[in-house]
Coordinates of C-alpha atoms in Angstrom, one line a residue:
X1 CA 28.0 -15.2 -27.8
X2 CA 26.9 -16.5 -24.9
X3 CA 24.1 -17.6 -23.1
X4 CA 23.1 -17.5 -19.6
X5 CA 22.7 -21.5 -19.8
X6 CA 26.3 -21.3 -21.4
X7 CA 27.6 -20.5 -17.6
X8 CA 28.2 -24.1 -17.5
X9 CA 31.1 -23.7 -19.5
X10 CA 32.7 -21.5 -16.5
X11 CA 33.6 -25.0 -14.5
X12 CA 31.9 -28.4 -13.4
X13 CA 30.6 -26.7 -10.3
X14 CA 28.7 -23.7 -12.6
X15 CA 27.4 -26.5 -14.8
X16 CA 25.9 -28.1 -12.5
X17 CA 23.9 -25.2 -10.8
X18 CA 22.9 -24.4 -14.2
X19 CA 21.6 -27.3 -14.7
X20 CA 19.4 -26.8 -11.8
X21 CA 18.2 -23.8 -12.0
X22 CA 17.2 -23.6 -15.8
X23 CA 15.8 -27.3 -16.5
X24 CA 15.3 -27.9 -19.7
X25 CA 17.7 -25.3 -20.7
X26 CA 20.9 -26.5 -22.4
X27 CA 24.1 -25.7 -23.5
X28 CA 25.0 -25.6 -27.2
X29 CA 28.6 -26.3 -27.8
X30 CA 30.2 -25.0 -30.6
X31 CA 31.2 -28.8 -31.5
X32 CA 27.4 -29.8 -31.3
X33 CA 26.4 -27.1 -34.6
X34 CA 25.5 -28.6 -38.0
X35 CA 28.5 -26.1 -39.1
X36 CA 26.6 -26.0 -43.1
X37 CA 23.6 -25.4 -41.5
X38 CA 25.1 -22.7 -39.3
X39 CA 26.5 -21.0 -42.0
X40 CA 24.1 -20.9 -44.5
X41 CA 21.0 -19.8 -42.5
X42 CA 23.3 -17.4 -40.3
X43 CA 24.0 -15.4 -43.4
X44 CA 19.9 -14.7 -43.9
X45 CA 19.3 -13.8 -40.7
X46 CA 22.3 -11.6 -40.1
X47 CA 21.8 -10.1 -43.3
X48 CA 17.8 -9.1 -42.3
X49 CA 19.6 -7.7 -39.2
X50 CA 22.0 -5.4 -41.3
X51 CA 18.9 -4.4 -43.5
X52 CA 17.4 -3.3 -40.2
X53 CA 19.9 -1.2 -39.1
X54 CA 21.8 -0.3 -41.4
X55 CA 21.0 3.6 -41.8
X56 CA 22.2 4.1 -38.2
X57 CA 25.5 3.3 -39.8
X58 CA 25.3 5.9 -42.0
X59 CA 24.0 8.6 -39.8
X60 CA 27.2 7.7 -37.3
X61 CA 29.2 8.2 -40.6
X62 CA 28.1 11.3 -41.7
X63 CA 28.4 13.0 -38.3
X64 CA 31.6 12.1 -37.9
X65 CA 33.3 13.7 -41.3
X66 CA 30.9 16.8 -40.7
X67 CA 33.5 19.5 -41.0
X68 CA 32.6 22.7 -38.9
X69 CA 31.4 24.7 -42.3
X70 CA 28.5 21.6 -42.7
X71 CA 25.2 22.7 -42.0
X72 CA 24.2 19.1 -41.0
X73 CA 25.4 18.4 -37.5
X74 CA 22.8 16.8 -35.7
X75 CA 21.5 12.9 -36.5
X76 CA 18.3 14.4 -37.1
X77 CA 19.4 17.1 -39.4
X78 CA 21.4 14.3 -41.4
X79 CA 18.3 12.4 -42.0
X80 CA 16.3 15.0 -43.3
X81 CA 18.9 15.8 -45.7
X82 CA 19.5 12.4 -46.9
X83 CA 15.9 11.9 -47.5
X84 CA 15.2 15.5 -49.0
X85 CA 18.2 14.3 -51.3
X86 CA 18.1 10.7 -52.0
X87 CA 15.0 9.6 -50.3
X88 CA 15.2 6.3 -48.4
X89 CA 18.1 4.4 -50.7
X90 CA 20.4 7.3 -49.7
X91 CA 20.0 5.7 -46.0
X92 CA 21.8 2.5 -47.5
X93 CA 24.7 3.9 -49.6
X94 CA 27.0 1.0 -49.4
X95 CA 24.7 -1.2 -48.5
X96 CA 25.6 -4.0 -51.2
X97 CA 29.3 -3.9 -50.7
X98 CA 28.8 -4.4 -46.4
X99 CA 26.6 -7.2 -47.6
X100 CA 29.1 -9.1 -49.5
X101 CA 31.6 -8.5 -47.6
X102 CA 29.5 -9.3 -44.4
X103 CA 29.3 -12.9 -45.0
X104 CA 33.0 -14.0 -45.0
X105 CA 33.7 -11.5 -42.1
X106 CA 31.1 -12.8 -39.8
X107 CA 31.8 -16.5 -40.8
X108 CA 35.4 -15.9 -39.9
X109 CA 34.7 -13.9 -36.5
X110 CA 31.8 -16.6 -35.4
X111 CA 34.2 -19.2 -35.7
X112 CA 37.1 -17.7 -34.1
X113 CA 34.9 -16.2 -31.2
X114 CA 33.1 -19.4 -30.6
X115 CA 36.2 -21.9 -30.7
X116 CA 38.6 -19.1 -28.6
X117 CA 35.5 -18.7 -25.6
X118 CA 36.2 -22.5 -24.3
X119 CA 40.0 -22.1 -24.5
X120 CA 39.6 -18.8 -22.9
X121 CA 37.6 -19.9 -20.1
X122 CA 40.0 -22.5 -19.4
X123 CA 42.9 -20.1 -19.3
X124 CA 40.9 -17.8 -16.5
X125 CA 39.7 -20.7 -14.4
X126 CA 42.8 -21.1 -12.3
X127 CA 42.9 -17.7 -11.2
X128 CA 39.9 -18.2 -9.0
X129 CA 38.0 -14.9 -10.0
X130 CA 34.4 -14.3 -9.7
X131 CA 32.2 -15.5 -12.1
X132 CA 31.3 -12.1 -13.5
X133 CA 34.7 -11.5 -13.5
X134 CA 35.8 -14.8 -15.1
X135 CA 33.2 -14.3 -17.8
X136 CA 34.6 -10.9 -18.2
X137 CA 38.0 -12.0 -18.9
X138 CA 37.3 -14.6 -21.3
X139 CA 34.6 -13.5 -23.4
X140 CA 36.6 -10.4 -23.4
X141 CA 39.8 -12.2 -25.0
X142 CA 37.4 -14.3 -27.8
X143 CA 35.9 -11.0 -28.6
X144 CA 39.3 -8.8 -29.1
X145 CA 40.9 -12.6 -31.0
X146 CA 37.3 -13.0 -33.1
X147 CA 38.1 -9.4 -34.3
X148 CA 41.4 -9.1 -34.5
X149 CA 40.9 -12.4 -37.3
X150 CA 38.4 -10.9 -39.3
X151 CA 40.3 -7.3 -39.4
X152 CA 41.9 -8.3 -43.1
X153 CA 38.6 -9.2 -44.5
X154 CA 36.3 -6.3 -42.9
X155 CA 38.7 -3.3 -43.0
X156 CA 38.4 -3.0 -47.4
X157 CA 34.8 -3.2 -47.0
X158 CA 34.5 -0.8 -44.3
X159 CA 36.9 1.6 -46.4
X160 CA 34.3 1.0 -49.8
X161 CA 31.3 1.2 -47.4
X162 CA 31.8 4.2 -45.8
X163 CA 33.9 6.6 -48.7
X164 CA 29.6 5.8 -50.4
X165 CA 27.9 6.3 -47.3
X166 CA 29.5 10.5 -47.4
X167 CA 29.8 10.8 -51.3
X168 CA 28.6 14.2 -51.9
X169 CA 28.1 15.2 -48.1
X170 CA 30.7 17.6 -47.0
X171 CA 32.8 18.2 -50.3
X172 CA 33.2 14.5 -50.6
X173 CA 33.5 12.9 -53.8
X174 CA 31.2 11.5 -55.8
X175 CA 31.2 7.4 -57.2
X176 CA 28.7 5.5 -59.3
X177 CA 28.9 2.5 -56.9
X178 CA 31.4 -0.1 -54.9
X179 CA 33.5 -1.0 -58.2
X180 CA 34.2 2.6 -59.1
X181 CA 35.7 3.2 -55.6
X182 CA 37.6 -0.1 -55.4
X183 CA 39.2 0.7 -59.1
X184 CA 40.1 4.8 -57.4
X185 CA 41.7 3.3 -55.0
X186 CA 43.5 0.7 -56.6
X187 CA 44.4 3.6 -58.9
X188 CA 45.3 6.3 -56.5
X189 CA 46.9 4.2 -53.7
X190 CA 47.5 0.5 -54.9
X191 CA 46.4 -2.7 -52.4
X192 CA 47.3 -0.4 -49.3
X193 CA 44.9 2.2 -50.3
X194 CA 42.2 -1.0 -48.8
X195 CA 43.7 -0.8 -45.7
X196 CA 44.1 2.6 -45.1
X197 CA 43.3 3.3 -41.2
X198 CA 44.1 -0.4 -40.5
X199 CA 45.9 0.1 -37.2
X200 CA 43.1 2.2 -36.1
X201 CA 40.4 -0.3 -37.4
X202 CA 42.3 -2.8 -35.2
X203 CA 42.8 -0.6 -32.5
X204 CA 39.6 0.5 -32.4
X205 CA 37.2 -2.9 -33.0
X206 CA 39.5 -5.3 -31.4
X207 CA 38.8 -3.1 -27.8
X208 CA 36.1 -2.2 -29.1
X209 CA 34.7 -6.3 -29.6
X210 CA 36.9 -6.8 -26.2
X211 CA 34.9 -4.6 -24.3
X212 CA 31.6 -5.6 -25.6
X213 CA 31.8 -9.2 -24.8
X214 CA 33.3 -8.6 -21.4
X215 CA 30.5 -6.0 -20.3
X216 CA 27.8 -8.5 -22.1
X217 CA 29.6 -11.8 -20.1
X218 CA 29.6 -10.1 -16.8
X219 CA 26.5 -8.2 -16.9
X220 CA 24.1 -11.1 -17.7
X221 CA 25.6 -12.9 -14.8
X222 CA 24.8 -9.9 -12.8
X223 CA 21.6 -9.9 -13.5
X224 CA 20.7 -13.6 -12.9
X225 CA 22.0 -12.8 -9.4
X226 CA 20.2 -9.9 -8.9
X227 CA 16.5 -11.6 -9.9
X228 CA 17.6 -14.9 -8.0
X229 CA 18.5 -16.7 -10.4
X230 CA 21.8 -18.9 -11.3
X231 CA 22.0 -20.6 -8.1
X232 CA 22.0 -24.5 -7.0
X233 CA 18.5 -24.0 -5.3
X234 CA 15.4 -26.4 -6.4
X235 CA 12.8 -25.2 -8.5
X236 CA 12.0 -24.3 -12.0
X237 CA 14.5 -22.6 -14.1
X238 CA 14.0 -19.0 -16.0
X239 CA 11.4 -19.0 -18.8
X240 CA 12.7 -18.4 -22.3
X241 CA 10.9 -14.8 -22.3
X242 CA 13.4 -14.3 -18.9
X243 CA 16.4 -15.8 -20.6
X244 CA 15.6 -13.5 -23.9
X245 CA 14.8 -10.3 -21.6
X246 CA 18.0 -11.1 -19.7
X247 CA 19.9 -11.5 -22.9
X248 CA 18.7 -8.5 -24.2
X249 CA 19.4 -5.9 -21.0
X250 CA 23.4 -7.3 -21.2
X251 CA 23.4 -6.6 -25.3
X252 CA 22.1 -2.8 -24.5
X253 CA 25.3 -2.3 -21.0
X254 CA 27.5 -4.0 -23.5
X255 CA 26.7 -1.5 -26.7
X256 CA 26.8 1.2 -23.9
X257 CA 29.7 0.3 -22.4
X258 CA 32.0 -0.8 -25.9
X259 CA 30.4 2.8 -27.2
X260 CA 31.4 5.5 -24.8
X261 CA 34.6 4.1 -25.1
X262 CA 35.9 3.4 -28.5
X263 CA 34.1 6.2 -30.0
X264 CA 36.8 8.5 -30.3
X265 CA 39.1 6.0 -31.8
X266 CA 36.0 5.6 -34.2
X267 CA 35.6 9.3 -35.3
X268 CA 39.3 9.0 -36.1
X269 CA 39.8 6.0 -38.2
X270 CA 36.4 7.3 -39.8
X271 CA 37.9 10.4 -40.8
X272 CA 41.0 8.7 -42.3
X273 CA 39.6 5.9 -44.2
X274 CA 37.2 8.6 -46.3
X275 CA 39.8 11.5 -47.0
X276 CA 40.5 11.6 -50.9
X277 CA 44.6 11.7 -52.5
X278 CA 44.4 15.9 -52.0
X279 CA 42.9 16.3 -48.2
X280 CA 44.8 13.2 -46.9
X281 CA 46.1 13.7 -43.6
X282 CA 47.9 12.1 -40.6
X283 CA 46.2 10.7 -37.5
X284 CA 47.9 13.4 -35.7
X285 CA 46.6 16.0 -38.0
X286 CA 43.0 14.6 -37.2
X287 CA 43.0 14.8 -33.7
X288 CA 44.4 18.5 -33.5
X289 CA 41.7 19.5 -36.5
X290 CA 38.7 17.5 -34.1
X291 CA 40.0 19.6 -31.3
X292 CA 40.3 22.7 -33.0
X293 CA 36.9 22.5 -34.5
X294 CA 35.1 21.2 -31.5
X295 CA 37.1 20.7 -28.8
X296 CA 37.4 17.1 -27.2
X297 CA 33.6 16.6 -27.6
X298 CA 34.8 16.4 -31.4
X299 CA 35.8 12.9 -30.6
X300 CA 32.4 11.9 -29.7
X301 CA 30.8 13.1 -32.9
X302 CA 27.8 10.1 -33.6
X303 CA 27.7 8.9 -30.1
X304 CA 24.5 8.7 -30.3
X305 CA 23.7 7.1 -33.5
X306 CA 26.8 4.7 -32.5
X307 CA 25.2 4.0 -29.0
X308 CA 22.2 3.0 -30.4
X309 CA 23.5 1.3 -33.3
X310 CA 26.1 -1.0 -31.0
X311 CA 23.2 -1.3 -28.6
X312 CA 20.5 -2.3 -31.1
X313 CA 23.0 -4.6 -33.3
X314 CA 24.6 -6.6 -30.1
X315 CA 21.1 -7.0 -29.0
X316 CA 19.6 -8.2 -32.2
X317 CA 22.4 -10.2 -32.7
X318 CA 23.0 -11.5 -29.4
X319 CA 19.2 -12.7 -29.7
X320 CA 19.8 -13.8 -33.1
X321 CA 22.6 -16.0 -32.8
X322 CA 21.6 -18.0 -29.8
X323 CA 18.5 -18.7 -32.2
X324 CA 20.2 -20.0 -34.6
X325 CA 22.5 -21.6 -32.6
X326 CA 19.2 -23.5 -31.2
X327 CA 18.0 -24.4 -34.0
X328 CA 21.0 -25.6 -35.9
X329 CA 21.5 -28.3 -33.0
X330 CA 23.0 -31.4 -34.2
X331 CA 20.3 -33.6 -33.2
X332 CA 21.7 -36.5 -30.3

């Protein structure tokens, strides 16, 4: 993740107008992070973030594995039913196993993301391509290679997570926690039973993380040309409410932008990861039952909760992470 100071790491000649234009302002290498530090008080705040959102999660869930028979087909429906049903804990079913599984997933992506971004930037730099466009292109590739590395580690979680989050919604089975799924589908399916819908986790986040990073790398530099900013002129640089503000309008194009697009592929890998041993089905079989059911807006079932959700996380996160990258400075 980025920051607008970070532009520095484009080439000497952005580095320099950064400088300029945002003072006091600094870089924060990935080789200048306390790394225990980092880690430790990365997995509080990140986990306060989850708490936070969390039920959206759940909601996008739900709507996707709605079959056209459910009576529930609207975000706002879900949540009256959850609540009428299970009251607030029902909007974090699943919520313990994302959490331990949360830790060594974002460790891993945070490191490969961070230590791809310089080598990537390095790699676009001869081309000669804008500087949008440059950031595009490299944040892009850390994001699909920070994903793509912490596939093996989320994908089991995210099958656990999400068969709780629908238990009971839908004609879905029923399980008395994370444990009794894991030993179902150890039962039913072995170790692969974990990575069921792998390709199309991969397929889906790794675009999905490419696409975020790229809209969030080039739209931040956007807008520091569009309010003036980001040039070698004299004066003082952005304030840290600008930077923030700035920061925060490139998390909500990136959500936007990563969630009209991989959505489909979403509904779809949803689907499969949650089907029990007796309804299982193809990908192939998915798509034509989403089409029959709905037609092609099937694919977009939980846009919205998804939109926001994307949005709201790489927003939070985004301001989250250049916090603690800030404060777990190695002192110089």
């Amino acid at each position: 993740m980025q920051l607008y100071s970070e532009s520095s790491s484009d080439s000497t000649k952005s580095n320099q107008m950064a400088a300029s234009s945002l003072g006091q302002t600094t870089e924060i290498n990935w080789d200048k992070l306390d790394k225990t530090k980092f880690y430790v008080v990365g997995a509080g705040i990140f986990t306060g973030v989850t708490v936070a959102l969390y039920p959206m999660s759940v909601i996008k869930t739900r709507l996707q594995v709605a079959t056209k028979d459910t009576v529930e087909k609207s975000a706002s429906s879900v949540i009256r039913g959850i609540l009428k049903t299970d009251g607030v804990p029902g909007l974090y079913r699943g919520f313990g196993t994302v959490v331990t599984g949360a830790i060594p997933t974002r460790i891993i992506f945070l490191t490969a993301l961070e230590t791809t971004k310089a080598a990537a930037f390095k790699m676009v730099e001869p081309f000669k391509f804008s500087e949008p466009s440059q950031a595009a292109l490299a944040n892009g590739i850390a994001g699909m290679s920070a994903s793509l590395c912490s596939q093996a580690v989320f994908v089991p979680i995210d099958v656990i997570s999400q068969k709780l989050m629908v238990q009971g919604y839908s004609g879905h089975e029923k399980y008395n926690g994370g444990l009794d799924v894991a030993r179902k589908i150890i039962r039913t399916d072995g170790i692969r039973g974990f990575y069921r819908g792998f390709g199309l986790s991969v397929m889906t986040y790794s675009p999905s993380s490419a696409v975020w990073w790229a809209s969030y790398g080039s739209s931040q530099r956007i807008i520091w040309r569009l309010i003036g900013q980001g040039t070698d002129r004299e004066g003082a640089g952005p304030s840290e409410s600008t930077i923030m503000l700035v920061q925060a309008t490139g998390g909500i194009i990136a959500g936007a932008t990563a969630s009209c697009i991989t959505t489909p592929l979403d509904t779809i890998k949803t689907r499969l990861q949650v089907m029990s041993l007796e309804r299982r089905s193809s990908a192939r079989q998915v798509v034509k039952s989403l089409i029959k059911d709905d037609g092609w807006t099937g694919f977009y079932r939980g846009l919205g909760p998804r939109f926001f959700s994307m949005s709201a996380w790489g927003t939070t996160m985004i301001l989250a992470y250049e916090y603690l990258k800030r404060l777990c400075a190695k002192d110089e």
